[in-house]
Amino acid sequence: MTYRIGLGEDMHRLAPGGPLRLGGVDIPHDRHAVGHSDADALLHAITDALLGAISDQDIGGLFPNADPVNSGRDSADFLRAAYSLVQDAGYELANLDCVVSAQRPKLLPHKGAIRGRIAELLGVPAESIGLKAKTGEGVGPIGREEAIQARCVALVMRRESLTG
Ligand code: MG
């Protein structure tokens, strides 16, 4: 078995008016993330972690934000495309571990839905998706609710062929 890991990170500005799109789920909130696509920081971080694990290009290279076709686009498309590249390279997901930093809202009530949606998009068990939430401790852009940030590490594995 060959293992590789990848790291992804993303941040989006927050603006008044909900809902907050995160992990492929629309969370009821009084702010939303601003971006060219649907601004889903968590799916973007996971997408970059998967691409990083196979040393492929990053999400901005695959889906340029200058391209009108990506305007308002569902980030599930980016994630599926990245995982297809992982699978094309002969790898499958071992597990993801993600951290979302947001002062509000509380993510605990939505954790199950988010893990379930990510698992569904990747075709893996929800147990393969780790998700933790942190606040900004009231300081900095996260704490002032000016931004939301997500980080993810992805471990992928490839079974070695006996015939080479
Ligand atoms: Mg992004």
PDB file of C-alpha atoms and ligand atoms in Angstrom:
ATOM      1  CA  MET A   1       0.000   0.000   0.000  1.00  0.00           C
ATOM      2  CA  THR A   2       1.240   3.451  -0.884  1.00  0.00           C
ATOM      3  CA  TYR A   3      -0.016   6.402   1.123  1.00  0.00           C
ATOM      4  CA  ARG A   4       0.094  10.094   0.333  1.00  0.00           C
ATOM      5  CA  ILE A   5      -1.208  13.082   2.260  1.00  0.00           C
ATOM      6  CA  GLY A   6      -2.416  16.487   1.146  1.00  0.00           C
ATOM      7  CA  LEU A   7      -3.173  19.750   2.911  1.00  0.00           C
ATOM      8  CA  GLY A   8      -5.810  22.278   1.910  1.00  0.00           C
ATOM      9  CA  GLU A   9      -6.783  25.626   3.340  1.00  0.00           C
ATOM     10  CA  ASP A  10      -9.295  28.268   2.343  1.00  0.00           C
ATOM     11  CA  MET A  11     -10.824  31.477   3.642  1.00  0.00           C
ATOM     12  CA  HIS A  12     -13.812  33.471   2.491  1.00  0.00           C
ATOM     13  CA  ARG A  13     -15.146  36.839   3.506  1.00  0.00           C
ATOM     14  CA  LEU A  14     -18.509  36.965   5.237  1.00  0.00           C
ATOM     15  CA  ALA A  15     -21.251  39.445   4.369  1.00  0.00           C
ATOM     16  CA  PRO A  16     -24.728  40.124   5.777  1.00  0.00           C
ATOM     17  CA  GLY A  17     -27.556  37.777   4.782  1.00  0.00           C
ATOM     18  CA  GLY A  18     -27.734  34.009   4.958  1.00  0.00           C
ATOM     19  CA  PRO A  19     -27.644  31.150   4.531  1.00  0.00           C
ATOM     20  CA  LEU A  20     -24.041  30.098   5.076  1.00  0.00           C
ATOM     21  CA  ARG A  21     -22.907  27.482   2.580  1.00  0.00           C
ATOM     22  CA  LEU A  22     -20.477  25.069   4.228  1.00  0.00           C
ATOM     23  CA  GLY A  23     -19.547  21.505   3.391  1.00  0.00           C
ATOM     24  CA  GLY A  24     -22.245  21.360   0.734  1.00  0.00           C
ATOM     25  CA  VAL A  25     -24.935  22.283   3.260  1.00  0.00           C
ATOM     26  CA  ASP A  26     -26.876  25.546   3.500  1.00  0.00           C
ATOM     27  CA  ILE A  27     -26.743  26.461   7.183  1.00  0.00           C
ATOM     28  CA  PRO A  28     -29.303  28.947   8.495  1.00  0.00           C
ATOM     29  CA  HIS A  29     -27.306  32.022   9.531  1.00  0.00           C
ATOM     30  CA  ASP A  30     -27.390  35.807   9.230  1.00  0.00           C
ATOM     31  CA  ARG A  31     -24.207  35.910   7.130  1.00  0.00           C
ATOM     32  CA  HIS A  32     -23.041  34.253   3.943  1.00  0.00           C
ATOM     33  CA  ALA A  33     -19.618  33.598   2.458  1.00  0.00           C
ATOM     34  CA  VAL A  34     -18.578  35.774  -0.479  1.00  0.00           C
ATOM     35  CA  GLY A  35     -16.840  34.270  -3.487  1.00  0.00           C
ATOM     36  CA  HIS A  36     -16.904  33.680  -7.218  1.00  0.00           C
ATOM     37  CA  SER A  37     -18.395  30.190  -6.856  1.00  0.00           C
ATOM     38  CA  ASP A  38     -20.764  29.284  -4.033  1.00  0.00           C
ATOM     39  CA  ALA A  39     -17.881  30.248  -1.667  1.00  0.00           C
ATOM     40  CA  ASP A  40     -17.905  26.966   0.253  1.00  0.00           C
ATOM     41  CA  ALA A  41     -14.616  27.259   2.174  1.00  0.00           C
ATOM     42  CA  LEU A  42     -14.775  23.714   3.519  1.00  0.00           C
ATOM     43  CA  LEU A  43     -15.319  22.020   0.171  1.00  0.00           C
ATOM     44  CA  HIS A  44     -12.561  24.197  -1.304  1.00  0.00           C
ATOM     45  CA  ALA A  45     -10.120  23.161   1.430  1.00  0.00           C
ATOM     46  CA  ILE A  46     -10.996  19.482   0.932  1.00  0.00           C
ATOM     47  CA  THR A  47     -10.645  19.833  -2.838  1.00  0.00           C
ATOM     48  CA  ASP A  48      -7.154  21.310  -2.454  1.00  0.00           C
ATOM     49  CA  ALA A  49      -6.162  18.646   0.078  1.00  0.00           C
ATOM     50  CA  LEU A  50      -7.147  15.887  -2.360  1.00  0.00           C
ATOM     51  CA  LEU A  51      -5.330  17.569  -5.238  1.00  0.00           C
ATOM     52  CA  GLY A  52      -2.296  18.092  -3.021  1.00  0.00           C
ATOM     53  CA  ALA A  53      -2.228  14.414  -2.081  1.00  0.00           C
ATOM     54  CA  ILE A  54      -1.611  13.496  -5.719  1.00  0.00           C
ATOM     55  CA  SER A  55       0.609  16.536  -6.334  1.00  0.00           C
ATOM     56  CA  ASP A  56      -1.806  17.800  -8.938  1.00  0.00           C
ATOM     57  CA  GLN A  57      -2.653  21.424  -9.627  1.00  0.00           C
ATOM     58  CA  ASP A  58      -4.752  23.381  -7.157  1.00  0.00           C
ATOM     59  CA  ILE A  59      -8.413  24.352  -7.253  1.00  0.00           C
ATOM     60  CA  GLY A  60      -7.619  27.778  -8.701  1.00  0.00           C
ATOM     61  CA  GLY A  61      -5.742  26.181 -11.578  1.00  0.00           C
ATOM     62  CA  LEU A  62      -8.487  23.685 -12.348  1.00  0.00           C
ATOM     63  CA  PHE A  63     -11.346  26.108 -11.925  1.00  0.00           C
ATOM     64  CA  PRO A  64     -10.116  29.678 -12.520  1.00  0.00           C
ATOM     65  CA  ASN A  65     -12.226  32.326 -10.803  1.00  0.00           C
ATOM     66  CA  ALA A  66     -11.878  34.445 -13.934  1.00  0.00           C
ATOM     67  CA  ASP A  67     -13.900  31.840 -15.850  1.00  0.00           C
ATOM     68  CA  PRO A  68     -17.603  32.817 -15.996  1.00  0.00           C
ATOM     69  CA  VAL A  69     -18.576  29.124 -16.042  1.00  0.00           C
ATOM     70  CA  ASN A  70     -17.449  28.906 -12.405  1.00  0.00           C
ATOM     71  CA  SER A  71     -19.558  31.880 -11.306  1.00  0.00           C
ATOM     72  CA  GLY A  72     -21.935  30.803  -8.559  1.00  0.00           C
ATOM     73  CA  ARG A  73     -20.939  27.214  -9.219  1.00  0.00           C
ATOM     74  CA  ASP A  74     -21.759  24.433  -6.762  1.00  0.00           C
ATOM     75  CA  SER A  75     -18.430  23.527  -5.160  1.00  0.00           C
ATOM     76  CA  ALA A  76     -19.561  19.904  -5.132  1.00  0.00           C
ATOM     77  CA  ASP A  77     -18.497  19.961  -8.802  1.00  0.00           C
ATOM     78  CA  PHE A  78     -14.940  20.924  -7.801  1.00  0.00           C
ATOM     79  CA  LEU A  79     -14.782  18.244  -5.140  1.00  0.00           C
ATOM     80  CA  ARG A  80     -16.073  15.496  -7.427  1.00  0.00           C
ATOM     81  CA  ALA A  81     -13.618  16.514 -10.154  1.00  0.00           C
ATOM     82  CA  ALA A  82     -10.697  16.479  -7.706  1.00  0.00           C
ATOM     83  CA  TYR A  83     -11.625  13.060  -6.368  1.00  0.00           C
ATOM     84  CA  SER A  84     -11.931  11.731  -9.919  1.00  0.00           C
ATOM     85  CA  LEU A  85      -8.313  12.797 -10.473  1.00  0.00           C
ATOM     86  CA  VAL A  86      -7.336  11.009  -7.256  1.00  0.00           C
ATOM     87  CA  GLN A  87      -9.072   7.845  -8.445  1.00  0.00           C
ATOM     88  CA  ASP A  88      -7.596   8.174 -11.944  1.00  0.00           C
ATOM     89  CA  ALA A  89      -4.175   8.177 -10.264  1.00  0.00           C
ATOM     90  CA  GLY A  90      -5.076   4.856  -8.647  1.00  0.00           C
ATOM     91  CA  TYR A  91      -5.776   6.188  -5.148  1.00  0.00           C
ATOM     92  CA  GLU A  92      -8.788   6.063  -2.866  1.00  0.00           C
ATOM     93  CA  LEU A  93      -9.525   8.091   0.221  1.00  0.00           C
ATOM     94  CA  ALA A  94      -8.360   6.712   3.557  1.00  0.00           C
ATOM     95  CA  ASN A  95      -9.713   9.636   5.580  1.00  0.00           C
ATOM     96  CA  LEU A  96     -10.101  13.384   5.794  1.00  0.00           C
ATOM     97  CA  ASP A  97      -9.666  15.530   8.874  1.00  0.00           C
ATOM     98  CA  CYS A  98     -11.046  19.044   8.693  1.00  0.00           C
ATOM     99  CA  VAL A  99     -11.145  22.105  10.937  1.00  0.00           C
ATOM    100  CA  VAL A 100     -13.561  24.968  10.360  1.00  0.00           C
ATOM    101  CA  SER A 101     -12.891  28.263  12.124  1.00  0.00           C
ATOM    102  CA  ALA A 102     -15.905  30.523  12.527  1.00  0.00           C
ATOM    103  CA  GLN A 103     -17.015  32.669  15.437  1.00  0.00           C
ATOM    104  CA  ARG A 104     -20.637  31.895  14.604  1.00  0.00           C
ATOM    105  CA  PRO A 105     -22.805  29.926  13.999  1.00  0.00           C
ATOM    106  CA  LYS A 106     -22.288  26.901  16.221  1.00  0.00           C
ATOM    107  CA  LEU A 107     -21.461  24.076  13.827  1.00  0.00           C
ATOM    108  CA  LEU A 108     -22.148  21.161  16.159  1.00  0.00           C
ATOM    109  CA  PRO A 109     -25.855  20.897  15.232  1.00  0.00           C
ATOM    110  CA  HIS A 110     -24.879  20.686  11.550  1.00  0.00           C
ATOM    111  CA  LYS A 111     -21.896  18.373  11.873  1.00  0.00           C
ATOM    112  CA  GLY A 112     -23.808  15.225  10.959  1.00  0.00           C
ATOM    113  CA  ALA A 113     -25.350  16.788   7.857  1.00  0.00           C
ATOM    114  CA  ILE A 114     -22.007  18.169   6.667  1.00  0.00           C
ATOM    115  CA  ARG A 115     -20.113  14.909   7.209  1.00  0.00           C
ATOM    116  CA  GLY A 116     -22.920  13.034   5.493  1.00  0.00           C
ATOM    117  CA  ARG A 117     -22.915  15.319   2.475  1.00  0.00           C
ATOM    118  CA  ILE A 118     -19.139  15.154   2.031  1.00  0.00           C
ATOM    119  CA  ALA A 119     -19.236  11.361   2.385  1.00  0.00           C
ATOM    120  CA  GLU A 120     -22.025  11.199  -0.174  1.00  0.00           C
ATOM    121  CA  LEU A 121     -20.078  13.341  -2.656  1.00  0.00           C
ATOM    122  CA  LEU A 122     -16.983  11.144  -2.312  1.00  0.00           C
ATOM    123  CA  GLY A 123     -18.789   7.811  -2.043  1.00  0.00           C
ATOM    124  CA  VAL A 124     -17.102   6.971   1.276  1.00  0.00           C
ATOM    125  CA  PRO A 125     -18.448   6.213   4.775  1.00  0.00           C
ATOM    126  CA  ALA A 126     -19.144   9.227   6.998  1.00  0.00           C
ATOM    127  CA  GLU A 127     -16.633   7.712   9.454  1.00  0.00           C
ATOM    128  CA  SER A 128     -13.927   8.672   6.938  1.00  0.00           C
ATOM    129  CA  ILE A 129     -14.751  12.356   7.345  1.00  0.00           C
ATOM    130  CA  GLY A 130     -13.414  14.097  10.455  1.00  0.00           C
ATOM    131  CA  LEU A 131     -14.823  17.538  11.201  1.00  0.00           C
ATOM    132  CA  LYS A 132     -13.948  19.866  14.047  1.00  0.00           C
ATOM    133  CA  ALA A 133     -15.097  23.412  14.723  1.00  0.00           C
ATOM    134  CA  LYS A 134     -13.181  26.254  16.349  1.00  0.00           C
ATOM    135  CA  THR A 135     -14.192  29.820  17.124  1.00  0.00           C
ATOM    136  CA  GLY A 136     -11.945  32.814  16.537  1.00  0.00           C
ATOM    137  CA  GLU A 137     -11.887  33.554  20.276  1.00  0.00           C
ATOM    138  CA  GLY A 138     -13.435  36.895  19.402  1.00  0.00           C
ATOM    139  CA  VAL A 139     -10.246  38.265  17.834  1.00  0.00           C
ATOM    140  CA  GLY A 140      -8.908  38.647  14.310  1.00  0.00           C
ATOM    141  CA  PRO A 141     -10.966  38.376  11.114  1.00  0.00           C
ATOM    142  CA  ILE A 142     -12.511  35.069  12.234  1.00  0.00           C
ATOM    143  CA  GLY A 143     -13.439  36.367  15.676  1.00  0.00           C
ATOM    144  CA  ARG A 144     -14.901  39.577  14.242  1.00  0.00           C
ATOM    145  CA  GLU A 145     -17.040  37.459  11.900  1.00  0.00           C
ATOM    146  CA  GLU A 146     -15.426  39.018   8.859  1.00  0.00           C
ATOM    147  CA  ALA A 147     -14.292  35.660   7.511  1.00  0.00           C
ATOM    148  CA  ILE A 148     -14.654  31.907   7.737  1.00  0.00           C
ATOM    149  CA  GLN A 149     -11.694  29.550   7.346  1.00  0.00           C
ATOM    150  CA  ALA A 150     -11.366  25.850   6.697  1.00  0.00           C
ATOM    151  CA  ARG A 151      -8.385  23.516   6.801  1.00  0.00           C
ATOM    152  CA  CYS A 152      -8.201  19.890   5.753  1.00  0.00           C
ATOM    153  CA  VAL A 153      -5.703  17.074   5.567  1.00  0.00           C
ATOM    154  CA  ALA A 154      -6.460  14.152   3.282  1.00  0.00           C
ATOM    155  CA  LEU A 155      -4.825  10.726   3.359  1.00  0.00           C
ATOM    156  CA  VAL A 156      -5.164   8.673   0.191  1.00  0.00           C
ATOM    157  CA  MET A 157      -3.975   5.141  -0.437  1.00  0.00           C
ATOM    158  CA  ARG A 158      -3.169   2.966  -3.429  1.00  0.00           C
ATOM    159  CA  ARG A 159      -2.992  -0.774  -3.417  1.00  0.00           C
ATOM    160  CA  GLU A 160       0.123  -1.971  -5.220  1.00  0.00           C
ATOM    161  CA  SER A 161      -0.483  -4.340  -8.077  1.00  0.00           C
ATOM    162  CA  LEU A 162       1.286  -7.708  -7.645  1.00  0.00           C
ATOM    163  CA  THR A 163       1.952  -7.781 -11.361  1.00  0.00           C
ATOM    164  CA  GLY A 164       3.450  -4.292 -11.251  1.00  0.00           C
TER     165      GLY A 164
HETATM  166 MG    MG B   1     -12.410  29.310  -1.867  1.00  0.00          MG
END
